[in-house]
Coordinates of C-alpha atoms and ligand atoms in Angstrom, one line a residue:
M1 CA 66.4 27.6 33.3
R2 CA 69.2 29.3 35.1
D3 CA 71.6 28.2 37.9
D4 CA 72.1 31.1 40.3
D5 CA 72.5 32.0 44.0
V6 CA 69.5 33.3 45.9
P7 CA 68.9 34.1 49.6
V8 CA 67.8 31.2 51.9
P9 CA 64.1 31.7 52.7
E10 CA 62.9 32.3 56.3
L11 CA 61.8 29.0 58.0
G12 CA 58.1 28.8 59.0
P13 CA 57.0 27.1 62.2
G14 CA 55.7 24.0 60.5
E15 CA 58.4 23.7 57.9
A16 CA 61.8 22.1 57.4
L17 CA 64.9 23.1 55.5
I18 CA 66.4 20.2 53.6
A19 CA 69.9 19.8 52.3
V20 CA 69.1 18.3 48.9
M21 CA 71.4 15.4 48.0
A22 CA 69.6 14.6 44.7
S23 CA 66.5 15.6 42.8
A24 CA 64.7 14.5 39.6
I25 CA 63.2 15.9 36.5
N26 CA 59.4 15.7 36.2
Y27 CA 57.3 16.7 33.3
N28 CA 56.2 19.7 35.3
T29 CA 59.7 21.0 35.1
V30 CA 59.2 21.0 31.3
W31 CA 56.0 23.0 31.8
T32 CA 57.7 25.5 34.1
S33 CA 60.6 25.9 31.7
I34 CA 58.5 26.6 28.6
F35 CA 55.8 28.6 30.4
E36 CA 53.1 26.3 29.1
P37 CA 50.2 26.1 29.6
L38 CA 50.8 29.0 31.9
S39 CA 53.7 30.9 33.5
T40 CA 54.1 29.6 37.0
F41 CA 54.8 33.1 38.3
M42 CA 51.1 33.5 38.4
F43 CA 50.8 30.7 40.9
L44 CA 53.5 32.3 43.1
D45 CA 51.7 35.6 43.1
R46 CA 48.5 33.9 44.1
L47 CA 50.2 32.1 47.0
G48 CA 51.9 35.4 47.9
K49 CA 48.5 37.0 48.7
E50 CA 47.4 34.2 51.1
S51 CA 49.4 35.0 54.2
R52 CA 52.6 36.4 55.6
W53 CA 54.3 33.0 55.0
G54 CA 52.8 32.7 51.5
A55 CA 54.3 36.1 50.7
R56 CA 57.8 34.6 50.8
H57 CA 57.0 32.7 47.6
A58 CA 56.2 35.7 45.4
L59 CA 59.6 36.5 44.0
P60 CA 61.0 37.4 40.6
Y61 CA 62.6 33.9 40.4
H62 CA 61.1 30.4 40.8
V63 CA 63.2 27.7 42.4
V64 CA 61.5 24.7 40.7
G65 CA 61.6 20.9 41.1
S66 CA 59.0 18.6 42.8
D67 CA 61.2 15.7 44.0
A68 CA 64.1 15.5 46.4
S69 CA 66.0 13.2 48.7
G70 CA 68.2 14.7 51.3
V71 CA 68.9 15.4 55.0
V72 CA 66.8 17.6 57.3
L73 CA 69.0 20.6 58.3
K74 CA 66.6 22.6 60.5
V75 CA 63.0 22.4 61.6
G76 CA 60.5 25.0 62.7
D77 CA 59.2 25.2 66.3
A78 CA 55.9 23.4 65.5
V79 CA 57.5 20.3 63.8
R80 CA 57.2 17.2 66.0
N81 CA 58.1 14.2 63.9
W82 CA 61.3 15.2 62.2
K83 CA 64.7 16.4 63.4
P84 CA 68.0 17.6 61.9
G85 CA 69.9 14.7 60.5
D86 CA 66.9 12.7 59.4
R87 CA 67.3 11.2 55.9
V88 CA 64.2 11.9 53.9
T89 CA 62.4 11.9 50.6
V90 CA 60.0 14.7 49.9
H91 CA 56.5 14.4 48.3
C92 CA 55.1 17.4 46.5
N93 CA 51.5 17.7 47.9
Y94 CA 51.6 21.2 49.4
V95 CA 48.5 21.9 51.6
D96 CA 47.5 24.0 54.5
D97 CA 46.4 21.6 57.3
Q98 CA 44.4 24.4 59.0
D99 CA 42.1 24.5 56.0
P100 CA 38.9 22.3 56.7
T101 CA 38.6 21.3 53.0
A102 CA 42.0 19.5 53.4
H103 CA 40.6 17.0 55.9
D104 CA 39.1 14.2 53.9
D105 CA 41.2 13.8 50.8
S106 CA 43.8 16.6 51.0
M107 CA 44.0 16.5 47.2
L108 CA 40.6 18.1 47.3
A109 CA 41.7 21.0 49.4
A110 CA 40.7 24.4 48.1
N111 CA 44.3 25.6 48.2
Q112 CA 46.1 22.4 47.2
R113 CA 49.3 23.0 45.4
I114 CA 52.2 21.1 43.9
W115 CA 55.5 22.1 45.7
G116 CA 58.2 23.4 43.3
F117 CA 55.6 24.0 40.6
E118 CA 52.9 26.1 42.3
S119 CA 55.2 27.0 45.2
N120 CA 58.7 28.4 45.4
F121 CA 61.8 26.8 47.0
G122 CA 61.5 23.4 45.2
G123 CA 63.9 20.5 44.9
L124 CA 66.3 21.6 42.2
A125 CA 68.5 23.6 44.6
D126 CA 71.0 23.0 47.4
L127 CA 68.4 23.8 50.0
A128 CA 64.7 23.2 49.8
L129 CA 61.9 24.5 52.0
V130 CA 59.1 22.1 52.6
K131 CA 56.1 21.7 55.0
A132 CA 56.8 19.0 57.6
N133 CA 53.8 17.0 56.2
Q134 CA 55.8 16.5 52.9
L135 CA 58.5 14.4 54.6
M136 CA 58.9 10.6 54.3
P137 CA 61.7 8.3 55.3
K138 CA 64.4 7.7 52.7
P139 CA 64.5 4.0 51.6
A140 CA 67.7 2.8 53.2
H141 CA 68.7 0.4 50.4
L142 CA 68.7 3.1 47.7
T143 CA 71.3 5.7 46.8
W144 CA 70.4 9.4 47.0
E145 CA 69.7 9.6 43.3
E146 CA 67.6 6.4 43.3
A147 CA 65.6 7.7 46.3
A148 CA 65.0 11.1 44.7
V149 CA 63.2 10.0 41.6
N150 CA 60.2 8.1 43.1
A151 CA 57.9 10.4 45.1
L152 CA 56.1 12.4 42.4
C153 CA 55.5 9.7 39.8
N154 CA 55.3 6.7 42.1
S155 CA 52.6 8.3 44.3
T156 CA 50.6 9.5 41.2
S157 CA 50.5 6.0 39.9
Y158 CA 49.6 4.5 43.3
R159 CA 46.6 6.8 43.5
M160 CA 45.6 6.1 39.9
I161 CA 45.9 2.3 40.1
V162 CA 45.6 1.3 43.8
S163 CA 43.7 3.9 45.7
P164 CA 39.9 4.2 46.1
N165 CA 40.5 7.8 44.9
G166 CA 41.7 6.3 41.6
S167 CA 40.6 3.2 39.8
Q168 CA 41.2 0.8 42.7
M169 CA 42.2 -2.1 40.4
T170 CA 41.4 -5.5 41.7
Q171 CA 43.2 -8.8 41.0
G172 CA 42.5 -10.3 37.6
Q173 CA 41.8 -6.9 35.9
S174 CA 43.7 -5.7 32.9
V175 CA 45.1 -2.1 32.4
L176 CA 46.2 -0.4 29.2
V177 CA 49.2 1.7 30.2
W178 CA 50.1 4.4 27.8
G179 CA 53.8 5.5 28.0
A180 CA 54.6 2.3 29.9
T181 CA 58.3 2.9 30.2
G182 CA 57.8 6.7 31.0
G183 CA 57.9 8.2 34.5
I184 CA 54.4 7.4 35.7
G185 CA 53.8 4.4 33.3
A186 CA 56.7 2.4 34.6
Y187 CA 55.4 2.6 38.2
A188 CA 51.9 1.9 37.0
C189 CA 53.0 -1.4 35.4
Q190 CA 54.6 -2.4 38.7
Y191 CA 51.4 -1.7 40.6
V192 CA 49.3 -3.6 38.1
M193 CA 51.5 -6.7 38.4
N194 CA 51.9 -6.5 42.2
G195 CA 48.1 -6.3 42.5
G196 CA 47.5 -9.4 40.4
G197 CA 46.5 -7.6 37.2
T198 CA 47.6 -7.7 33.6
P199 CA 49.3 -4.7 32.2
V200 CA 49.1 -4.0 28.4
G201 CA 52.0 -1.6 27.9
V202 CA 52.2 0.8 25.0
V203 CA 55.6 2.2 24.0
S204 CA 57.3 3.6 20.9
S205 CA 60.5 1.7 20.3
E206 CA 62.0 -1.9 20.3
K207 CA 64.3 -0.8 23.1
R208 CA 61.3 0.1 25.2
V209 CA 59.5 -3.2 24.3
A210 CA 62.5 -5.1 25.6
L211 CA 62.7 -3.0 28.8
L212 CA 59.0 -3.7 29.5
N213 CA 59.5 -7.4 28.9
E214 CA 62.4 -7.4 31.4
L215 CA 60.2 -5.6 33.9
G216 CA 57.8 -8.5 33.5
V217 CA 55.2 -7.0 31.2
E218 CA 54.3 -9.6 28.6
A219 CA 51.6 -7.9 26.6
V220 CA 53.3 -4.9 24.9
I221 CA 52.3 -2.8 21.9
D222 CA 54.9 -0.8 19.9
R223 CA 52.7 2.1 18.8
R224 CA 55.3 3.3 16.3
A225 CA 55.8 -0.1 14.7
E226 CA 52.0 -0.5 14.5
G227 CA 51.7 2.9 12.9
Y228 CA 48.5 4.0 14.7
N229 CA 47.2 7.2 13.3
F230 CA 44.2 8.1 15.5
W231 CA 43.8 11.6 13.9
K232 CA 43.3 11.8 10.1
S233 CA 43.8 15.6 10.3
D234 CA 44.0 18.3 13.0
T235 CA 40.2 18.1 13.4
E236 CA 39.1 14.6 12.5
Q237 CA 39.8 11.3 14.2
D238 CA 39.8 7.8 12.6
P239 CA 37.6 5.3 14.5
S240 CA 39.0 2.5 12.3
E241 CA 42.3 3.1 14.0
W242 CA 40.7 2.9 17.5
R243 CA 39.2 -0.5 16.4
R244 CA 42.7 -1.6 15.2
L245 CA 44.1 -0.9 18.6
G246 CA 41.2 -2.7 20.3
K247 CA 41.7 -5.7 18.1
K248 CA 45.4 -5.8 19.0
I249 CA 44.6 -5.7 22.7
R250 CA 42.2 -8.7 22.3
E251 CA 44.9 -10.6 20.3
L252 CA 47.3 -10.1 23.2
I253 CA 45.2 -10.8 26.3
G254 CA 41.9 -12.2 24.8
R255 CA 39.6 -9.5 26.1
D256 CA 39.1 -5.8 26.4
V257 CA 40.9 -3.8 29.2
D258 CA 39.1 -3.0 32.5
I259 CA 41.1 0.2 32.9
V260 CA 43.0 2.7 30.7
F261 CA 45.8 4.6 32.4
E262 CA 45.6 7.8 30.3
H263 CA 47.9 10.8 30.2
P264 CA 48.9 11.6 26.5
G265 CA 45.6 13.4 26.2
R266 CA 44.4 14.7 22.8
Q267 CA 46.3 12.2 20.7
T268 CA 45.0 9.1 22.5
M269 CA 41.8 9.9 24.4
G270 CA 39.4 9.0 21.6
A271 CA 41.1 5.6 21.4
S272 CA 41.2 5.2 25.2
V273 CA 37.5 5.8 25.6
F274 CA 36.8 3.3 22.7
V275 CA 39.0 0.4 23.9
A276 CA 38.0 0.3 27.6
K277 CA 35.6 -2.6 28.2
R278 CA 31.9 -2.1 28.9
G279 CA 31.6 -0.7 32.4
G280 CA 35.4 0.0 32.4
M281 CA 37.3 3.1 33.5
I282 CA 39.5 5.6 31.8
I283 CA 41.6 7.3 34.5
T284 CA 43.5 10.4 33.4
C285 CA 46.0 12.6 35.1
A286 CA 47.4 14.7 32.2
A287 CA 47.2 15.7 28.6
T288 CA 50.8 15.9 27.3
S289 CA 49.8 16.1 23.6
G290 CA 47.0 18.6 24.2
F291 CA 44.3 19.3 26.8
M292 CA 41.3 20.1 24.5
I293 CA 40.1 16.5 24.3
E294 CA 37.7 14.9 21.9
Y295 CA 36.1 11.4 22.1
D296 CA 32.9 9.8 20.9
N297 CA 30.6 10.1 23.9
R298 CA 28.3 7.3 22.5
Y299 CA 31.0 4.8 23.5
L300 CA 31.1 6.2 27.0
W301 CA 27.4 6.4 27.8
M302 CA 26.0 3.4 25.9
N303 CA 28.7 1.2 27.3
Q304 CA 28.5 2.8 30.8
K305 CA 32.2 3.6 31.1
T306 CA 33.6 6.0 33.6
L307 CA 36.1 8.8 32.7
K308 CA 37.8 9.9 35.9
G309 CA 40.3 12.7 36.7
C310 CA 43.1 12.0 39.1
H311 CA 45.8 14.3 40.4
Y312 CA 48.9 13.5 42.4
A313 CA 48.4 12.0 45.8
N314 CA 47.5 12.9 49.4
Y315 CA 50.0 12.3 52.2
R316 CA 48.6 8.9 53.1
E317 CA 48.9 7.7 49.5
A318 CA 52.4 9.2 49.1
W319 CA 53.4 7.6 52.4
E320 CA 52.0 4.2 51.4
S321 CA 53.7 4.3 48.0
N322 CA 57.0 5.3 49.7
R323 CA 56.6 2.4 52.1
L324 CA 56.4 0.0 49.2
V325 CA 59.7 1.4 47.8
Y326 CA 61.1 1.2 51.4
E327 CA 60.2 -2.4 51.6
G328 CA 61.5 -3.3 48.2
K329 CA 58.2 -4.0 46.6
I330 CA 58.2 -1.1 44.1
H331 CA 61.5 -0.2 42.5
P332 CA 62.9 3.1 41.2
V333 CA 63.0 3.5 37.4
L334 CA 66.1 5.7 37.3
S335 CA 67.7 5.5 33.8
E336 CA 70.3 8.3 33.9
V337 CA 71.8 10.8 36.3
F338 CA 72.9 14.4 35.5
P339 CA 75.1 16.8 37.3
F340 CA 73.2 19.8 38.6
E341 CA 74.7 22.1 36.0
E342 CA 73.2 20.0 33.3
T343 CA 69.6 20.2 34.6
G344 CA 68.5 22.1 31.5
E345 CA 69.8 19.3 29.2
A346 CA 67.9 16.7 31.3
V347 CA 64.7 18.7 31.0
A348 CA 65.2 19.0 27.2
Q349 CA 65.5 15.2 27.0
V350 CA 62.2 14.7 28.9
H351 CA 60.5 17.3 26.6
A352 CA 61.8 15.4 23.5
N353 CA 60.6 12.0 24.9
A354 CA 64.2 10.8 24.5
H355 CA 64.5 9.2 28.0
E356 CA 63.1 6.1 29.7
G357 CA 61.8 6.0 33.3
K358 CA 63.2 8.9 35.4
L359 CA 66.2 11.2 35.1
G360 CA 68.0 12.0 38.3
V361 CA 70.0 15.1 39.2
L362 CA 72.9 15.1 41.7
V363 CA 72.7 18.2 43.8
L364 CA 74.8 18.1 47.0
A365 CA 75.7 14.4 46.6
P366 CA 79.3 14.7 45.2
E367 CA 79.0 11.5 43.2
E368 CA 76.6 8.7 42.4
G369 CA 76.2 5.6 44.6
L370 CA 76.2 7.3 48.0
G371 CA 73.6 7.2 50.8
V372 CA 72.9 3.5 51.1
T373 CA 72.5 2.3 54.8
N374 CA 71.0 -1.1 54.1
P375 CA 73.5 -2.8 51.7
E376 CA 72.2 -6.3 52.4
M377 CA 68.8 -5.5 51.1
R378 CA 70.3 -3.6 48.2
D379 CA 72.3 -6.7 47.2
L380 CA 69.2 -8.8 47.2
L381 CA 67.3 -6.4 44.9
I382 CA 70.1 -5.0 42.8
D383 CA 68.8 -6.4 39.4
K384 CA 65.4 -4.8 40.0
I385 CA 66.8 -1.5 41.3
T386 CA 69.2 -1.0 38.3
L387 CA 66.9 -2.4 35.5
F388 CA 66.3 0.9 33.9
R389 CA 70.1 1.7 33.9
G390 CA 70.8 -1.4 31.9
G391 CA 71.1 -3.8 34.8
A392 CA 73.5 -4.4 37.6
Ligands
LIG1 P1 57.3 10.9 30.5 O1 57.8 11.8 29.5 O2 58.4 10.3 31.4 O3 56.5 9.7 29.9 C1 55.4 9.9 29.1 C2 55.3 8.7 28.1 O4 54.2 9.0 27.3 C3 56.5 8.6 27.1 O5 57.4 7.7 27.6 C4 55.8 8.2 25.8 O6 56.0 6.8 25.6 C5 54.3 8.5 26.0 N1 53.8 9.4 25.1 C6 54.2 10.7 24.9 N2 53.5 11.3 23.9 C7 52.6 10.4 23.5 C8 51.6 10.4 22.5 N3 51.3 11.5 21.7 N4 50.9 9.3 22.3 C9 51.1 8.2 23.1 N5 52.1 8.1 24.0 C10 52.8 9.2 24.2 O7 56.3 11.7 31.4 P2 55.6 11.2 32.8 O8 55.2 9.8 32.7 O9 56.4 11.6 33.9 O10 54.3 12.1 32.7 C11 53.3 12.0 31.8 C12 52.3 13.1 31.8 O11 51.7 13.0 33.1 C13 52.9 14.5 31.8 O12 52.0 15.3 31.0 C14 53.0 15.0 33.2 O13 52.9 16.4 33.4 C15 51.7 14.3 33.8 N6 51.8 14.0 35.2 C16 50.7 14.4 36.0 C17 50.7 14.2 37.3 C18 49.6 14.6 38.1 O14 49.6 14.5 39.3 N7 48.5 15.0 37.6 C19 51.9 13.5 38.0 C20 52.9 13.1 37.1 C21 52.9 13.3 35.7 P3 56.2 6.1 24.2 O15 56.7 7.2 23.2 O16 57.2 5.1 24.5 O17 54.9 5.6 23.8

């Protein structure tokens, strides 16, 4: 990653130019930084061939970043709902609303992209270029950096847990959440608890167990302390280790889980398919530890489980999950804030699994703590807002 000056892109009719006050590190910034599984320049070239406006993105540099909070600076002629001066957060579903395939669930659109990953001019820059249908109101009780970290992970977890496009958890159900203090896991736990479900959180340190307990998650598994070894070798899994995990879950909550919130991928999928209850669902949005997955299909078909893929969120889902943050029902899981010049260090921490929750990046905000316009609501919620930073 490099910090450099580049020209401001031309503004399209349905677009907005945003002064970015703060941004966040997502795992996709790890992928863009290491060119895995692909170099993202391929995505930019493909977008460049679509239209005159798409051609702006095919450049020899990629301004990355898929989260931002900031202020609208300028809007294109076709923008109706936003004006300069509006305080916003940005969600990263980047779709062409003139494409008919985008008009049911826009995540199924043929040309659906993730802004700042499959498009240029993302959030890790002073100015970001977005489509107007990526904008959402900034939660007034949050600082710029707290408001910047939610959209990508929060909306993903909303779709996976709450939405009919995901697992649509109902009250009384239980959900095994891998990486439960990580970016998406920490929002997933909040959704499970808000919806009257029981999360079983999996983490890998005592510190993370304590953090989950403070968040309100009672059933927690420390995978490192338990020493699970689901793979005997690079090619062979150990079903007795899947069973040991299943037994631990039953000890903790007295039954098997209805839903598994899956994203580590190759390392855990065999276990995830095994421990879901008969008729249960394994919902997956990623494969951090490897995307060539193996599981024993007998446990899936004989026990009539569903394995369902899920990717980011459409505008409605992003809007709803932002509304829940706005209303103080879902809280940011910001643990640390980096100055813009140290973005690379923050990305390295996420890559090394050395962080909890989300890492924020200050861009145009000169210091932390700015941007709050509803201090009364903030005072009421301060313990929850600052939980991942070690409390108020
Ligand atoms: P984080 O790094 O913040 O959290 C991931 C968590 O997963 C870690 O806290 C860690 O928890 C756990 N983990 C890591 N490796 C393993 C492993 N081998 N076995 C078990 N647990 C593991 O990342 P995010 O939560 O932000 O993202 C997770 C994945 O989801 C990434 O691959 C990301 O690209 C993807 N993603 C996909 C989205 C989509 O729309 N499709 C949207 C957002 C994210 P611990 O060590 O404590 O167990």
